Short mmCIF file of C-alpha atoms and ligand atoms in Angstrom, two decimals:
data_model
loop_
_atom_site.label_atom_id
_atom_site.label_comp_id
_atom_site.label_asym_id
_atom_site.label_seq_id
_atom_site.Cartn_x
_atom_site.Cartn_y
_atom_site.Cartn_z
CA MET A 1 0.12 0.15 0.06
CA ASN A 2 1.33 3.50 -0.95
CA ASN A 3 1.57 6.46 1.32
CA GLU A 4 -1.29 8.17 -0.42
CA ASP A 5 -3.75 5.09 0.03
CA PHE A 6 -2.57 4.71 3.54
CA ALA A 7 -3.23 8.62 4.05
CA LEU A 8 -6.92 8.26 2.39
CA LEU A 9 -7.81 5.20 4.40
CA SER A 10 -6.55 6.54 7.75
CA ARG A 11 -8.12 9.85 7.41
CA ILE A 12 -11.62 8.30 6.72
CA VAL A 13 -11.27 6.08 9.94
CA HIS A 14 -10.00 8.95 11.96
CA GLU A 15 -12.67 11.33 10.90
CA ARG A 16 -15.49 8.83 11.52
CA SER A 17 -14.21 7.06 14.69
CA GLY A 18 -11.38 8.97 16.23
CA LEU A 19 -9.08 5.93 15.66
CA ALA A 20 -5.64 7.16 15.03
CA LEU A 21 -3.76 4.55 13.01
CA LYS A 22 0.10 4.80 12.79
CA PRO A 23 1.82 4.22 9.39
CA GLU A 24 3.21 0.81 10.83
CA LYS A 25 -0.31 -0.40 11.12
CA ALA A 26 -0.82 -0.27 7.25
CA TYR A 27 -0.73 -3.93 7.16
CA LEU A 28 -4.06 -3.90 9.13
CA PHE A 29 -5.81 -2.29 5.85
CA GLU A 30 -4.19 -4.85 3.68
CA THR A 31 -5.50 -7.80 5.87
CA ARG A 32 -9.08 -6.53 6.92
CA LEU A 33 -10.22 -4.56 3.99
CA PRO A 34 -10.23 -7.20 1.12
CA PRO A 35 -13.46 -8.97 2.67
CA VAL A 36 -14.97 -5.44 2.92
CA ALA A 37 -14.16 -4.95 -0.74
CA GLN A 38 -15.75 -8.33 -1.59
CA LYS A 39 -18.86 -7.81 0.45
CA LEU A 40 -19.41 -4.29 -1.27
CA GLY A 41 -19.20 -6.35 -4.65
CA LEU A 42 -15.79 -5.07 -5.59
CA ALA A 43 -12.85 -6.78 -7.15
CA ASP A 44 -10.21 -5.93 -4.65
CA LEU A 45 -8.73 -3.58 -2.23
CA GLY A 46 -7.58 -1.48 -5.02
CA ALA A 47 -11.18 -1.19 -6.29
CA LEU A 48 -12.32 -0.07 -2.82
CA ILE A 49 -9.56 2.57 -2.64
CA ALA A 50 -10.62 3.97 -6.04
CA LEU A 51 -14.27 4.09 -4.81
CA LEU A 52 -13.33 5.81 -1.75
CA ARG A 53 -11.07 8.28 -3.60
CA ARG A 54 -14.23 9.49 -5.63
CA GLY A 55 -15.67 10.57 -2.35
CA GLY A 56 -19.36 10.49 -1.32
CA GLN A 57 -19.34 6.73 -0.33
CA ALA A 58 -20.68 7.05 3.14
CA ALA A 59 -21.72 3.14 3.38
CA ALA A 60 -18.13 2.14 2.19
CA GLU A 61 -16.63 4.39 4.67
CA VAL A 62 -18.60 2.97 7.50
CA ALA A 63 -17.68 -0.60 6.44
CA VAL A 64 -14.13 0.50 6.36
CA THR A 65 -14.13 2.15 9.83
CA GLU A 66 -16.01 -0.96 11.48
CA ALA A 67 -13.48 -3.25 9.87
CA MET A 68 -10.56 -1.39 11.56
CA THR A 69 -12.07 -1.26 15.11
CA THR A 70 -10.25 -3.66 17.68
CA ASN A 71 -12.91 -5.57 19.29
CA GLU A 72 -10.85 -7.71 21.78
CA THR A 73 -12.82 -8.32 24.95
CA PHE A 74 -13.59 -11.27 27.56
CA PHE A 75 -15.73 -11.78 30.45
CA PHE A 76 -14.52 -10.08 33.72
CA ARG A 77 -11.77 -8.74 31.74
CA ASP A 78 -8.98 -7.95 34.36
CA SER A 79 -11.35 -9.04 37.02
CA LYS A 80 -10.39 -6.28 39.52
CA PRO A 81 -12.86 -3.76 37.89
CA PHE A 82 -15.59 -5.95 38.30
CA GLU A 83 -14.39 -6.79 42.03
CA GLN A 84 -14.30 -3.26 42.68
CA PHE A 85 -17.74 -2.41 41.19
CA ARG A 86 -19.13 -5.09 43.38
CA ARG A 87 -17.41 -4.39 46.55
CA VAL A 88 -17.11 -0.33 46.31
CA THR A 89 -19.32 1.09 43.69
CA LEU A 90 -22.49 -0.98 44.15
CA PRO A 91 -22.44 -0.52 48.06
CA ASN A 92 -21.84 3.25 47.80
CA LEU A 93 -24.58 3.60 45.17
CA ILE A 94 -27.04 1.55 47.09
CA ALA A 95 -26.61 3.47 50.15
CA ALA A 96 -26.79 6.95 48.14
CA ARG A 97 -29.83 6.05 45.93
CA ALA A 98 -31.89 4.30 48.79
CA ALA A 99 -34.68 6.83 48.14
CA LYS A 100 -34.71 6.63 44.36
CA LYS A 101 -33.81 2.77 44.01
CA HIS A 102 -32.73 3.45 40.30
CA LEU A 103 -29.33 3.14 38.86
CA ARG A 104 -28.13 3.52 35.48
CA ILE A 105 -24.91 1.99 34.03
CA TRP A 106 -23.25 2.72 30.65
CA CYS A 107 -20.86 0.27 28.97
CA ALA A 108 -19.42 2.87 26.30
CA ALA A 109 -17.53 0.59 24.06
CA ALA A 110 -19.21 -2.75 24.67
CA SER A 111 -17.93 -4.63 21.79
CA THR A 112 -19.51 -8.32 21.76
CA GLY A 113 -21.11 -7.76 25.03
CA GLN A 114 -18.81 -9.67 27.28
CA GLU A 115 -18.51 -6.63 29.81
CA PRO A 116 -22.23 -5.66 30.01
CA TYR A 117 -23.08 -9.33 30.53
CA SER A 118 -20.45 -9.64 33.18
CA LEU A 119 -21.97 -6.68 34.91
CA ALA A 120 -25.59 -8.07 34.79
CA MET A 121 -24.50 -11.41 36.30
CA ILE A 122 -22.88 -9.38 39.18
CA LEU A 123 -26.23 -7.66 39.70
CA ALA A 124 -28.19 -11.04 39.34
CA GLU A 125 -25.69 -12.29 42.26
CA GLU A 126 -26.72 -9.16 44.09
CA ARG A 127 -30.31 -9.49 43.63
CA ALA A 128 -31.18 -9.76 47.41
CA ARG A 129 -29.72 -6.30 47.96
CA LEU A 130 -31.30 -4.93 44.80
CA ALA A 131 -34.93 -6.22 45.36
CA GLY A 132 -37.32 -3.41 44.44
CA TRP A 133 -34.56 -1.74 42.44
CA ARG A 134 -34.51 -0.64 38.74
CA VAL A 135 -30.99 -1.08 37.27
CA GLU A 136 -30.41 -0.36 33.64
CA ILE A 137 -27.38 -1.42 31.65
CA VAL A 138 -26.92 0.59 28.44
CA ALA A 139 -24.43 -0.90 26.11
CA THR A 140 -23.11 1.04 23.10
CA ASP A 141 -20.37 0.61 20.41
CA ILE A 142 -19.73 2.13 17.04
CA SER A 143 -20.02 -1.09 15.12
CA GLN A 144 -23.30 -2.39 14.29
CA GLU A 145 -21.77 -5.61 13.68
CA MET A 146 -20.51 -5.76 17.26
CA ILE A 147 -24.04 -4.60 18.61
CA THR A 148 -25.63 -7.51 16.55
CA ARG A 149 -23.37 -10.40 17.97
CA ALA A 150 -23.78 -8.95 21.42
CA LYS A 151 -27.45 -8.90 21.19
CA ASP A 152 -27.42 -12.60 19.90
CA ALA A 153 -25.43 -13.46 23.25
CA LEU A 154 -23.96 -16.64 21.70
CA TYR A 155 -20.35 -17.60 22.63
CA SER A 156 -17.89 -20.19 21.55
CA GLN A 157 -16.37 -22.73 24.06
CA PHE A 158 -13.13 -20.36 23.71
CA GLU A 159 -15.08 -17.18 24.62
CA VAL A 160 -16.85 -18.75 27.79
CA GLN A 161 -13.28 -20.21 29.19
CA ARG A 162 -11.75 -16.90 28.87
CA GLY A 163 -12.45 -15.06 32.36
CA LEU A 164 -15.91 -16.56 33.03
CA PRO A 165 -16.21 -18.58 36.53
CA VAL A 166 -17.39 -22.01 35.69
CA GLN A 167 -20.30 -21.50 38.24
CA TYR A 168 -21.74 -18.54 36.46
CA LEU A 169 -21.33 -20.53 33.13
CA MET A 170 -23.71 -23.13 34.50
CA ARG A 171 -26.09 -20.60 36.02
CA TYR A 172 -26.37 -17.99 33.51
CA PHE A 173 -25.84 -19.76 30.02
CA THR A 174 -27.31 -22.68 28.13
CA GLN A 175 -25.55 -24.94 25.79
CA THR A 176 -26.84 -24.77 22.16
CA GLY A 177 -24.78 -27.26 20.07
CA GLU A 178 -21.16 -26.37 20.64
CA ARG A 179 -21.94 -22.73 21.80
CA TRP A 180 -23.42 -21.11 24.75
CA ARG A 181 -26.19 -18.65 24.79
CA VAL A 182 -26.72 -15.88 27.81
CA LYS A 183 -29.88 -16.64 29.61
CA ASP A 184 -32.82 -14.29 29.02
CA GLU A 185 -32.67 -12.93 32.41
CA ILE A 186 -29.30 -11.80 31.88
CA ARG A 187 -29.65 -10.66 28.31
CA ALA A 188 -32.75 -8.54 29.25
CA ALA A 189 -30.84 -6.54 31.67
CA VAL A 190 -28.65 -5.20 28.89
CA HIS A 191 -30.11 -2.56 26.42
CA TYR A 192 -28.06 -2.04 23.17
CA ARG A 193 -27.55 0.92 21.07
CA PRO A 194 -25.22 1.97 18.45
CA PHE A 195 -23.20 4.87 19.50
CA ASN A 196 -19.89 6.67 18.41
CA LEU A 197 -18.08 8.17 21.14
CA LEU A 198 -17.32 11.35 18.95
CA GLU A 199 -20.90 12.33 19.23
CA ASP A 200 -22.72 14.17 22.18
CA PRO A 201 -24.17 11.51 24.66
CA THR A 202 -26.83 13.87 25.95
CA ALA A 203 -29.75 11.68 24.36
CA LEU A 204 -28.45 8.66 26.31
CA GLY A 205 -29.48 10.28 29.58
CA SER A 206 -27.32 10.34 32.65
CA PHE A 207 -25.39 7.40 34.23
CA ASP A 208 -24.23 6.58 37.86
CA VAL A 209 -21.63 4.21 36.53
CA VAL A 210 -19.58 4.37 33.51
CA PHE A 211 -17.30 1.65 31.99
CA CYS A 212 -15.26 3.05 29.16
CA ARG A 213 -12.57 0.46 28.93
CA ASN A 214 -9.98 -0.17 26.43
CA VAL A 215 -10.95 2.25 23.67
CA LEU A 216 -9.51 5.64 24.90
CA ILE A 217 -5.94 3.86 23.99
CA TYR A 218 -6.86 4.06 20.40
CA PHE A 219 -7.54 7.93 20.40
CA GLU A 220 -5.09 10.64 20.53
CA LEU A 221 -5.03 13.18 23.65
CA ALA A 222 -7.41 15.73 22.24
CA THR A 223 -10.17 13.01 21.34
CA LYS A 224 -9.58 11.38 24.73
CA GLN A 225 -10.19 14.91 26.48
CA ARG A 226 -13.40 15.44 24.34
CA VAL A 227 -14.92 12.18 25.15
CA LEU A 228 -14.01 12.33 28.93
CA GLU A 229 -15.47 16.05 29.06
CA ARG A 230 -18.80 14.56 27.48
CA VAL A 231 -18.82 11.45 29.70
CA ALA A 232 -18.39 13.76 32.92
CA GLY A 233 -21.24 15.75 31.69
CA ARG A 234 -23.42 12.57 31.94
CA MET A 235 -22.52 11.84 35.40
CA PRO A 236 -23.62 12.96 38.88
CA SER A 237 -20.78 14.00 41.36
CA ASP A 238 -20.80 10.78 43.06
CA GLY A 239 -20.62 8.74 39.70
CA GLN A 240 -17.99 6.35 39.16
CA LEU A 241 -15.77 5.83 35.91
CA PHE A 242 -14.03 2.62 35.01
CA LEU A 243 -11.01 2.69 32.64
CA GLY A 244 -8.84 -0.23 31.14
CA ALA A 245 -5.94 -1.35 32.68
CA SER A 246 -3.49 0.98 30.47
CA GLU A 247 -5.87 3.96 30.77
CA THR A 248 -5.89 7.05 33.09
CA VAL A 249 -7.34 10.26 33.36
CA VAL A 250 -4.18 11.70 35.04
CA GLY A 251 -2.38 14.15 32.73
CA VAL A 252 -5.41 13.73 30.35
CA SER A 253 -8.58 15.44 32.08
CA ALA A 254 -9.42 17.49 34.89
CA ARG A 255 -12.86 16.55 34.82
CA PHE A 256 -12.11 13.25 36.71
CA GLU A 257 -9.94 12.20 39.79
CA PRO A 258 -8.62 8.69 40.96
CA VAL A 259 -10.49 7.28 43.65
CA PRO A 260 -7.96 6.92 46.49
CA SER A 261 -6.46 3.26 46.95
CA GLU A 262 -8.71 1.98 44.06
CA THR A 263 -6.67 1.68 40.84
CA GLY A 264 -8.52 2.09 37.81
CA LEU A 265 -11.50 3.51 39.07
CA TYR A 266 -12.16 7.49 38.89
CA ARG A 267 -14.83 10.00 40.20
CA PRO A 268 -15.83 13.33 38.87
CA ALA A 269 -13.55 16.00 40.03
CA ALA A 270 -15.00 18.50 42.64
CA PRO A 271 -15.41 21.83 40.63
CA GLN A 272 -12.58 24.06 41.08
CA ARG A 273 -13.96 27.28 43.04
CA PRO A 274 -12.99 30.63 41.29
CA ALA A 275 -10.50 32.85 43.55
CA THR A 276 -12.81 35.40 43.93
CA VAL A 277 -15.49 33.30 45.51
CA ALA A 278 -13.13 31.86 47.89
CA ARG A 279 -11.79 35.36 48.69
CA SER A 280 -15.42 37.02 49.26
CA SER A 281 -16.45 33.77 51.35
CA LEU A 282 -13.45 34.21 53.66
CA ALA A 283 -14.23 37.94 53.93
CA GLY A 284 -17.77 37.08 55.15
CA CYS A 285 -17.01 34.58 57.67
CA CYS A 286 -14.03 36.44 59.47
C1 SAM B 1 -10.94 -3.31 22.65
S1 SAM B 1 -12.85 -3.22 22.56
C2 SAM B 1 -13.24 -2.91 24.34
C3 SAM B 1 -14.21 -3.86 24.70
C4 SAM B 1 -14.59 -3.70 26.20
N1 SAM B 1 -14.90 -2.25 26.67
C5 SAM B 1 -13.40 -4.23 27.13
O1 SAM B 1 -12.56 -3.66 27.68
O2 SAM B 1 -13.48 -5.54 27.21
C6 SAM B 1 -13.03 -1.50 21.87
C7 SAM B 1 -14.49 -1.21 21.41
O3 SAM B 1 -14.39 -0.06 21.03
C8 SAM B 1 -15.26 0.28 19.80
N2 SAM B 1 -15.02 1.62 19.53
C9 SAM B 1 -14.05 2.12 18.70
N3 SAM B 1 -13.99 3.46 18.41
C10 SAM B 1 -15.23 3.76 18.89
C11 SAM B 1 -16.06 5.02 18.93
N4 SAM B 1 -15.65 6.17 18.28
N5 SAM B 1 -17.15 5.08 19.35
C12 SAM B 1 -17.78 4.06 20.08
N6 SAM B 1 -17.02 2.70 20.08
C13 SAM B 1 -15.77 2.90 19.56
C14 SAM B 1 -14.89 -0.91 19.03
O4 SAM B 1 -15.99 -0.99 18.10
C15 SAM B 1 -14.66 -1.86 19.97
O5 SAM B 1 -15.57 -2.75 19.99
#
């Protein structure tokens, strides 16, 4: 692939998703895009590039962008965030929302569904403490194909062997042939919607808990900042944000701060008081 082809493809993917692809990743276009060309009825990658160069090819651009997403995920990925959700986040919010008995959770890059279903299984385990509560899990992803697979909730033997405790497999899945389907009770707890993190999430409502894991790593700094700014705008002051193991808000966004002694867990930062307000309140009190 020559430099011009790489520049065209990476510009399209960047504009549509925020994913920043470096030139050393050019081989990914070469391996992932020929099947896209075939699906679109084109002879090869060269024909796809020629089509995109003509411009105004929204459907082809979407297909190329979806193909370039990395969808790696597994049940209870990294285990710690799910343990923190159960041990720290859930008890705190159950106490804080005792009057409303309503919680909303957002999985902002849900891929094939293992993350939201892991949360739904934890909520099922905690059903006694959540009796009478309404807990919604909204799971979004830019990729329509991932949303379709997540809704289907059908996993291979390999996928259910990655991170899923065997007792949860027995309790919350049914075997269909060589694959395993998440039971309706867990599936019904998750509401899927396509959503691009470059867009304004206001229409999704507000969320007490946000899992935005292993997607910011693919964005450059300005995009991470914009996404975190908007996520913060959807959360109450006692909300909780979970990022991936190699992601942080530190040095990226002042809208969140780490929860002390809980690695990987963040909360909205208290707003900075303007100096004039601080001075006048001092003057008033002394
Ligand atoms: C590596 S997966 C992470 C899945 C899961 N959160 C986890 O940690 O296991 C990243 C997901 O982010 C999605 N994604 C990439 N760019 C996105 C964007 N601009 N808006 C929403 N989702 C995006 C991809 O389609 C992919 O499914």
